[in-house]
XYZ file of C-alpha atoms in Angstrom:
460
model
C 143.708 -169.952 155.997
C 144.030 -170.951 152.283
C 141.844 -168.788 149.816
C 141.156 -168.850 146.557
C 142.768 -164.949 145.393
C 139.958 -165.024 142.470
C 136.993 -164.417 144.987
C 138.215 -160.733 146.102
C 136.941 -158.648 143.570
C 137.185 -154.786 143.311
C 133.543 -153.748 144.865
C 132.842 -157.231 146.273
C 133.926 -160.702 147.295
C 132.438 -163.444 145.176
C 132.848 -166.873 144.194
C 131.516 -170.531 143.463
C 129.810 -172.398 146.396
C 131.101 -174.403 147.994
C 134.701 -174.844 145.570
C 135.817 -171.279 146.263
C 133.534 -169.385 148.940
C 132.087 -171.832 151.981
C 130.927 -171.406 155.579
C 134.475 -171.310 156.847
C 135.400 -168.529 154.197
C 132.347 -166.675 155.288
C 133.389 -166.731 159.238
C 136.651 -165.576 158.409
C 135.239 -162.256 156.356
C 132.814 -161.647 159.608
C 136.019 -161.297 161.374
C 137.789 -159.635 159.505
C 135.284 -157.035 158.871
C 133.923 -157.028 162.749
C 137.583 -155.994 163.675
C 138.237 -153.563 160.919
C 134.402 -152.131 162.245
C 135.617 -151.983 165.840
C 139.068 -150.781 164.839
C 136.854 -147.711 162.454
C 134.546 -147.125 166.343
C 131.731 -148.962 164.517
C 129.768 -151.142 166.850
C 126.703 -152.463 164.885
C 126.606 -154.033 161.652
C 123.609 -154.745 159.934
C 123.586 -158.586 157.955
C 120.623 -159.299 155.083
C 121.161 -162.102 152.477
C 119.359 -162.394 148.995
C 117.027 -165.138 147.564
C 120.037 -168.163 147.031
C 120.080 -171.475 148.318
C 123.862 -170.735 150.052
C 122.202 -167.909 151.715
C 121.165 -169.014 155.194
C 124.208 -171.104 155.929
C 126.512 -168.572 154.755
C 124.703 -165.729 156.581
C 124.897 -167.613 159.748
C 128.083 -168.271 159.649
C 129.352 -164.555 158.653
C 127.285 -163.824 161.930
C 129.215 -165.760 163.713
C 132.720 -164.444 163.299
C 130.995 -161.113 163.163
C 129.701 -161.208 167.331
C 133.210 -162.968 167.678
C 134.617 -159.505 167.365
C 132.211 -158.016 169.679
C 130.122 -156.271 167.320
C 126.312 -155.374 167.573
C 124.809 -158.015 164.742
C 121.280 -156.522 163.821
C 120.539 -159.425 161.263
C 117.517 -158.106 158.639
C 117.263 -161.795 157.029
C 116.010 -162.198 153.730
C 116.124 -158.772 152.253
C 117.485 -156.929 148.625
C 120.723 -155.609 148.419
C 119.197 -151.800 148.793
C 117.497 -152.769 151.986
C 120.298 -153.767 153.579
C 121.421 -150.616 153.084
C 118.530 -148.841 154.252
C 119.507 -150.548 157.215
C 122.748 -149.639 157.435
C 121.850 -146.104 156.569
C 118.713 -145.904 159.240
C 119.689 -148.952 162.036
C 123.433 -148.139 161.723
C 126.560 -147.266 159.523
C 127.813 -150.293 158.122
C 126.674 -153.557 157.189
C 126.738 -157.419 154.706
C 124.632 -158.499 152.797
C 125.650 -161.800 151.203
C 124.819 -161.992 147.591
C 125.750 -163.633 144.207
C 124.102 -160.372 142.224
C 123.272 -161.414 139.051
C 125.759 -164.568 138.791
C 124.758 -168.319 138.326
C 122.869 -170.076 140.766
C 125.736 -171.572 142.077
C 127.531 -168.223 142.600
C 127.015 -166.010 146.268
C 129.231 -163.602 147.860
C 129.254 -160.168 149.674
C 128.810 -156.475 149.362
C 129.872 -154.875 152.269
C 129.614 -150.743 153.996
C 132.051 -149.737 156.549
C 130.886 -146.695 158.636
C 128.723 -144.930 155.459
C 130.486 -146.180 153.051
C 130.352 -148.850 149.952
C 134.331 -150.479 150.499
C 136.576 -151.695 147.575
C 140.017 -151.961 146.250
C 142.419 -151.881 148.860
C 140.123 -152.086 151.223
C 138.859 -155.637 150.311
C 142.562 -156.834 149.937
C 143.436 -155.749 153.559
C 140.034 -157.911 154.930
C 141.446 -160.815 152.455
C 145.104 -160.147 154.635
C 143.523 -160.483 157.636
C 141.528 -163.698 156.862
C 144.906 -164.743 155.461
C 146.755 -164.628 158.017
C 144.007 -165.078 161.155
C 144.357 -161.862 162.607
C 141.334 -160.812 163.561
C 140.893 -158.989 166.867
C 138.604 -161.102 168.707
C 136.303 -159.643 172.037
C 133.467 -160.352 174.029
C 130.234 -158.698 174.416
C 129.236 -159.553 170.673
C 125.392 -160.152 170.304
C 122.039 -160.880 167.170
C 119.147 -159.257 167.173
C 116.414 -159.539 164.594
C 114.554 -156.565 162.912
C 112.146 -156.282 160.070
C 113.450 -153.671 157.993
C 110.501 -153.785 155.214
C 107.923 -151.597 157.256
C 110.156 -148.597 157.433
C 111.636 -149.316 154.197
C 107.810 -149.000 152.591
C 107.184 -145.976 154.500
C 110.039 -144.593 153.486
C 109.403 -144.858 150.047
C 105.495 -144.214 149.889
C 105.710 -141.114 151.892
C 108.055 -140.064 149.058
C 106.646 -140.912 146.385
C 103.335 -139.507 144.176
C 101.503 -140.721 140.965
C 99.987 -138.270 139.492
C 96.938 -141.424 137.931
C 96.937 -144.765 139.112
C 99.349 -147.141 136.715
C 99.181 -150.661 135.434
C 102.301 -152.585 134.942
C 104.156 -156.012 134.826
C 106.698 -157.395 137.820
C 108.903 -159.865 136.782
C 111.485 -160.433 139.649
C 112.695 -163.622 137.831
C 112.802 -165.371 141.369
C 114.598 -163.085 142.970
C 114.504 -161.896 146.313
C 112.294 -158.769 144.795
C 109.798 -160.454 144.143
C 109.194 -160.477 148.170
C 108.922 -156.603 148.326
C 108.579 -154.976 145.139
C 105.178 -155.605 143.937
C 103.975 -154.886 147.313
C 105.575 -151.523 146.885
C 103.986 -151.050 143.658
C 100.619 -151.501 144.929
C 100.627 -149.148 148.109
C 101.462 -146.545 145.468
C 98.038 -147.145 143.647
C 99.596 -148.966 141.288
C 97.537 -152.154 139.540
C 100.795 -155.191 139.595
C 100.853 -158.414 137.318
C 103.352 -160.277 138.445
C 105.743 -162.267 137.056
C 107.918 -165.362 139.149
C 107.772 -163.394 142.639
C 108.002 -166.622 144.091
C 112.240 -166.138 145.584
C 113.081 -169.533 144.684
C 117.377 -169.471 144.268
C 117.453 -172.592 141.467
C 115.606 -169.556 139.022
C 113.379 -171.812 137.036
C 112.073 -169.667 134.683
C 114.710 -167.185 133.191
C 118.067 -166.031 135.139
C 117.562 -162.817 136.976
C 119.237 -160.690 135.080
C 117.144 -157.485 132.769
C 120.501 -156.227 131.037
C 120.277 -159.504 129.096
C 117.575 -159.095 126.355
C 116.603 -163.057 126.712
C 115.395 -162.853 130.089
C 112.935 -159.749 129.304
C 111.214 -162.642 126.874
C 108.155 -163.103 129.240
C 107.615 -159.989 130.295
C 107.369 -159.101 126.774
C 104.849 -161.518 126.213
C 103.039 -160.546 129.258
C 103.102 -156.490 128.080
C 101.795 -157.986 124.496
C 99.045 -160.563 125.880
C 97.638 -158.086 129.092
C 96.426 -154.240 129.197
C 99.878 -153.323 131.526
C 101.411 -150.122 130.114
C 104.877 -151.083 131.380
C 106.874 -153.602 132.279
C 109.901 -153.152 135.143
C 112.172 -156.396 135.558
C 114.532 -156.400 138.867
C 117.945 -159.105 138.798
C 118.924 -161.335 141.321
C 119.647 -158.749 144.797
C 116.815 -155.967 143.616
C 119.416 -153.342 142.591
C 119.209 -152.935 138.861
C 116.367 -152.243 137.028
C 114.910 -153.135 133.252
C 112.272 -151.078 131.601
C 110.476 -152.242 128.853
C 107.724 -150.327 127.085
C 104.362 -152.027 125.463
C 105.667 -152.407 122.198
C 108.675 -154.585 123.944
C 111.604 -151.558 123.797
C 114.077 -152.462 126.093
C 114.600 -148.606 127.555
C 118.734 -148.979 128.279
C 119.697 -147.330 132.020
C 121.596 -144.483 129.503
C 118.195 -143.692 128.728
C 116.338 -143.886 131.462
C 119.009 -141.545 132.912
C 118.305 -138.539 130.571
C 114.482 -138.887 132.305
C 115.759 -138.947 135.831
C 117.860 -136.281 134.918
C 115.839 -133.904 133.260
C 113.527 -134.839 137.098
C 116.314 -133.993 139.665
C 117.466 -131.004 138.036
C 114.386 -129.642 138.082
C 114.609 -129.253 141.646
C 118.307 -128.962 141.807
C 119.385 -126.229 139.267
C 122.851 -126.582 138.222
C 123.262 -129.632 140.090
C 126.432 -133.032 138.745
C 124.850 -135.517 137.232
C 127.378 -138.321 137.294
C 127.399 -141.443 134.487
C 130.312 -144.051 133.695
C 132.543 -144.370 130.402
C 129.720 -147.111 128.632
C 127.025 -144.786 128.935
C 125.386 -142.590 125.762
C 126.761 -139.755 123.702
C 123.496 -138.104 124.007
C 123.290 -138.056 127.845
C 126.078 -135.223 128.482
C 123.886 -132.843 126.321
C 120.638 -134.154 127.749
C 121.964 -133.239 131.511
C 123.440 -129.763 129.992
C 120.014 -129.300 128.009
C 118.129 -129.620 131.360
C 120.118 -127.283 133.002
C 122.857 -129.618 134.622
C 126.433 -130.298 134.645
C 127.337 -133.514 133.491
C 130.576 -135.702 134.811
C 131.674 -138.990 133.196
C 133.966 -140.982 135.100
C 134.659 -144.333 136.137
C 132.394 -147.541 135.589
C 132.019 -149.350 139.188
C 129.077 -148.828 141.740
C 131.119 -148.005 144.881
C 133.361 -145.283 142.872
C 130.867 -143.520 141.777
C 128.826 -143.692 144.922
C 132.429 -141.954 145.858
C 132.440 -139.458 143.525
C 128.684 -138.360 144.405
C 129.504 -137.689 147.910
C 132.764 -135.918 147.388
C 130.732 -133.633 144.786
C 127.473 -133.842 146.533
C 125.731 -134.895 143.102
C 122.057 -135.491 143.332
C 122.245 -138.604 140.965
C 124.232 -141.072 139.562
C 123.783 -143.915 137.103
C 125.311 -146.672 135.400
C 125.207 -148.527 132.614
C 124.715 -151.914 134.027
C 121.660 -150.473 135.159
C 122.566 -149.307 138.775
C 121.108 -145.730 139.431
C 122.150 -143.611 142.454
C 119.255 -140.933 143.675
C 120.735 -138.596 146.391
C 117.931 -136.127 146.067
C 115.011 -137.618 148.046
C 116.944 -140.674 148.949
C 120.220 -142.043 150.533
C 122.578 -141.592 147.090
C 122.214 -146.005 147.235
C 121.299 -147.910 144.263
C 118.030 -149.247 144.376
C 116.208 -150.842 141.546
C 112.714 -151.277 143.226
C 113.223 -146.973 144.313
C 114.295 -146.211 140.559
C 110.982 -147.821 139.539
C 108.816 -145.829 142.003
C 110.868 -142.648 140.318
C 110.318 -143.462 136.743
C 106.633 -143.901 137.886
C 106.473 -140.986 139.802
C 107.708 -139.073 136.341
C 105.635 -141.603 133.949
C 102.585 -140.811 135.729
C 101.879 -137.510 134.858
C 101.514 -137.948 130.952
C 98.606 -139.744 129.811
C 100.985 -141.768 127.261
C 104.072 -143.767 129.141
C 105.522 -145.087 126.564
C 105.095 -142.049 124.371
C 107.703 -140.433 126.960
C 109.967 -143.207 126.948
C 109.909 -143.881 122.972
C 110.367 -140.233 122.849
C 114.091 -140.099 124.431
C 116.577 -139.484 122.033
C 118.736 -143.376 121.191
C 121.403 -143.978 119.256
C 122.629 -147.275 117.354
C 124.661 -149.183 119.630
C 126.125 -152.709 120.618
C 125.355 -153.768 124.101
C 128.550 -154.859 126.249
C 131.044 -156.641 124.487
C 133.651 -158.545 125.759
C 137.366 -159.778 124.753
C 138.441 -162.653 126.625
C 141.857 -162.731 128.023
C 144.317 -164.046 130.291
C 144.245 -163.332 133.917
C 146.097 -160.094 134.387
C 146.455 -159.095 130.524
C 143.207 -156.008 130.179
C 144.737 -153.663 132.400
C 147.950 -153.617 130.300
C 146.784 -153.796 127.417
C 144.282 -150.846 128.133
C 147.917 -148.875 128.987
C 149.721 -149.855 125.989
C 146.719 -147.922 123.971
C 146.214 -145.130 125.992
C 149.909 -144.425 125.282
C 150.024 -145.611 121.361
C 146.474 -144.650 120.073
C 146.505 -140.956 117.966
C 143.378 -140.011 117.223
C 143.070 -136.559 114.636
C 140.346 -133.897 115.181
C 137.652 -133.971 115.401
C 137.721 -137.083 117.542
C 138.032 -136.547 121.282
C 139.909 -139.046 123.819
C 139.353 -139.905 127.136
C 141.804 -141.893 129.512
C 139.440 -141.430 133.132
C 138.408 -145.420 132.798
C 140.325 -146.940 129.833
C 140.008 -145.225 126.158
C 136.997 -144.055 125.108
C 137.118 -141.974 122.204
C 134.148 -139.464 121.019
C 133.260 -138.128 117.317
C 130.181 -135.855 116.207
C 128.396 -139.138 115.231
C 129.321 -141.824 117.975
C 132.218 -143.208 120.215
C 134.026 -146.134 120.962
C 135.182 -147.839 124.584
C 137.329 -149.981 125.340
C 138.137 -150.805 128.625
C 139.552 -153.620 131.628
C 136.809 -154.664 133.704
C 137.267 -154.536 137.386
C 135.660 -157.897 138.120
C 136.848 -160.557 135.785
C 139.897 -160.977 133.077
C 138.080 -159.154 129.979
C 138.097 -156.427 128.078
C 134.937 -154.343 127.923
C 133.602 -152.466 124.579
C 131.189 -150.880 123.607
C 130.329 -148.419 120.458
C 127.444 -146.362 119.826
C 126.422 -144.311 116.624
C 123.968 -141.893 115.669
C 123.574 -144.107 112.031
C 123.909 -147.307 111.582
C 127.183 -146.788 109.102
C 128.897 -144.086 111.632
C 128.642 -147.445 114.267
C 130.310 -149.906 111.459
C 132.956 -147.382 111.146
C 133.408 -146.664 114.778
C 133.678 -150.193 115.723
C 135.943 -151.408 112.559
C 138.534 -149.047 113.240
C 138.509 -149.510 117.338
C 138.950 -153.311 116.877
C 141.716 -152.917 113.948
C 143.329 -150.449 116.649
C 142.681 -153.581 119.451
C 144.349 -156.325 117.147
C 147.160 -154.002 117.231
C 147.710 -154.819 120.442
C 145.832 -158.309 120.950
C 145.762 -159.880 116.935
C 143.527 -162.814 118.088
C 141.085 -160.775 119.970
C 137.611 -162.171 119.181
C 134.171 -160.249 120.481
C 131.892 -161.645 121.883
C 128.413 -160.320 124.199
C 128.950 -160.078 127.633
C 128.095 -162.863 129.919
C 128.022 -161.063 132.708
């Protein structure tokens, strides 16, 4: 069959509906993936789909060519991202879930485990060979069941979790399929829930589903200003990522809320690897080694450092972007509504929330910044720096993901995203003039390179 190349991505498949990604493109993937299951002795995978309007057709049709290889279907219907993996970590090994994230409305795709693990890279190209060329190994014997993964999934989590005092916060799913679960979750913790849009409704009427973008934390704001909540958590579009904003309206960045989580885990797992990517903080390394941890950056991307967990056995992992991994007390997944219940969990034993949060060390700092360019150009750009840029002491360079470079007072990224044809940057420093300098001479050192680079915030 005839696909569009742009819809395999490195962690995921994605694309426009119905222009790129359709039924027939979905079919194809459930064979693909049912014979690469079979061919890895899998014989159930779990299928879940988040809040969009594509969802049910595509779903169904990703079921099909899924029993067409003779595979087990246990389909857990309208679920987050995170509980279809609790379903493929509890019902079975692998599993779909078909979901456009945090993309436009018109936007769906898939995030897919094989046998325990989150797939990418190569792995996606070889399902997008198979599709390609229609070789699929087809067999009978396939069947769908049903099953209502929510009841475990709360159980799970509430015989986990403990608040030290009943808490009262804001919800705001922004329409998402979170709003189904989470503030349910919330309350069988004790907790006292305004909520926000809970209503899944995949047009997103009221603000895009998306907390890493500071204008769709707006209401919630509001809500945290007008109400006697002492918090406010935000979920985007599939319930993986998180936003925390305090009473006063700070927007607590996932670099933050990692030093908290950190300073948590490792004080049941001495000595333990706390794992971050390249856009993350200066101040978390010392925060992890201040709490008695050993901190690892490495490579931005939610299935490689899921990777890098399990080969190290780290106890947590975060991002960014705002996807946090807990292996200690949970399945190393990323989980937005979890997170929550953890920062709770922590929050819960001061009398003053947002005293604890105001109180982690921040920086000055751009959010995500982005250089458009032509299909193909970041990667080698990226390379032609790493091998020109000279740096002199006391600066510090790293190559792991890109070319992130450290001083006393702040760093500077910059980066080829894995997902779509831009550069990524970021800069961060401890004054406001040490992140002027850091990000004048980075960008001189880009239009070195790429003269009619222009910035701009990410879109993501």
């Amino acid at each position: 069959m005839q696909l569009s190349a742009s819809i395999f991505k490195a962690y995921d498949i994605r694309g426009v509906v119905p222009s790129t990604l359709d039924v027939a493109v979905a079919e194809a993937l459930g064979r693909a993936f049912g014979s690469a299951a079979r061919a890895a002795g899998e014989k159930t995978v779990a299928v879940g789909r988040d809040g969009r309007l594509s969802g049910p057709s595509l779903a169904q049709a990703l079921i099909q060519g899924l029993v067409a290889t003779g595979v087990e279907v246990i389909d857990v219907g309208a679920v987050t991202t995170p509980m279809l993996y609790f379903a493929a970590h509890t019902l079975c090994t692998s599993g779909i879930q078909v979901t456009g994230s945090h993309n436009p409305k018109d936007y769906n795709g898939f995030k897919m485990v094989l046998a325990g693990r989150a797939i990418y890279g190569d792995e996606i190209q070889a399902l997008r060979r198979v599709m390609e060329a229609g070789s699929a190994t087809l067999a009978a014997g396939g069947s769908v069941r049903s099953v209502d993964v929510l009841p475990a999934y709360v159980q799970r989590i509430v015989g986990d979790i403990r608040l030290a005092r009943p808490m009262k916060i804001v919800v705001d799913s922004g329409n998402g399929i979170a709003g189904a679960s989470a503030p349910g979750i919330f309350r069988a913790l004790g907790c006292e829930v305004t909520e926000l849009f809970s209503e899944v409704d995949g047009n997103f009427p009221n603000h895009h589903p998306d907390p890493s973008k500071p204008d769709n934390l707006k209401d919630l704001i509001a809500a945290l200003q007008q109400g006697d909540a002492e918090l406010g958590l935000a979920f985007d579009g599939d319930g993986d990522r998180l936003g925390i904003v305090t009473k006063d309206g700070q927007n607590i960045f996932p670099d933050r809320q990692m030093q908290l989580f950190a300073q948590d885990v490792l004080s049941r797992v001495p000595g333990g690897t706390i794992i971050y990517d390249v856009k993350c903080s200066q101040r978390l390394g010392p925060a992890i080694e201040a709490a008695g941890g050993v901190a690892m950056i490495y490579k931005t991307g939610h299935s490689l450092i899921k990777a890098k967990m399990k080969e190290l056995d780290s106890p947590l992992g975060g991002e960014m972007s705002g996807h946090i991994f807990f292996k200690e007390r949970w399945f190393g997944f990323d989980d937005g509504t979890y997170a929550g219940c953890r920062l709770l969990e922590i929050l819960s034993k001061s009398p003053d929330a947002n005293a604890v949060l105001n109180g982690l060390p921040t920086s000055f700092s751009t959010p995500e910044l982005n250089v458009q360019c032509k299909e193909g150009e970041p990667h080698g750009l990226v390379e032609t720096l790493v091998k020109s840029a000279r740096f002199d002491a006391p600066a510090k360079v790293s190559t792991i993901d890109g070319l992130r470079v450290d001083w006393p007072d702040g760093f500077g990224l910059i980066r080829a995203s894995n997902t779509t044809p831009v550069l990524v940057m970021r800069f961060e420093g401890q004054t406001d003039a040490a992140l002027h300098r850091i990000q004048d001479m980075m960008l001189a050192l880009l239009k070195t390179v790429k003269p009619d680079a222009t910035l701009a915030e990410a879109a993501h």
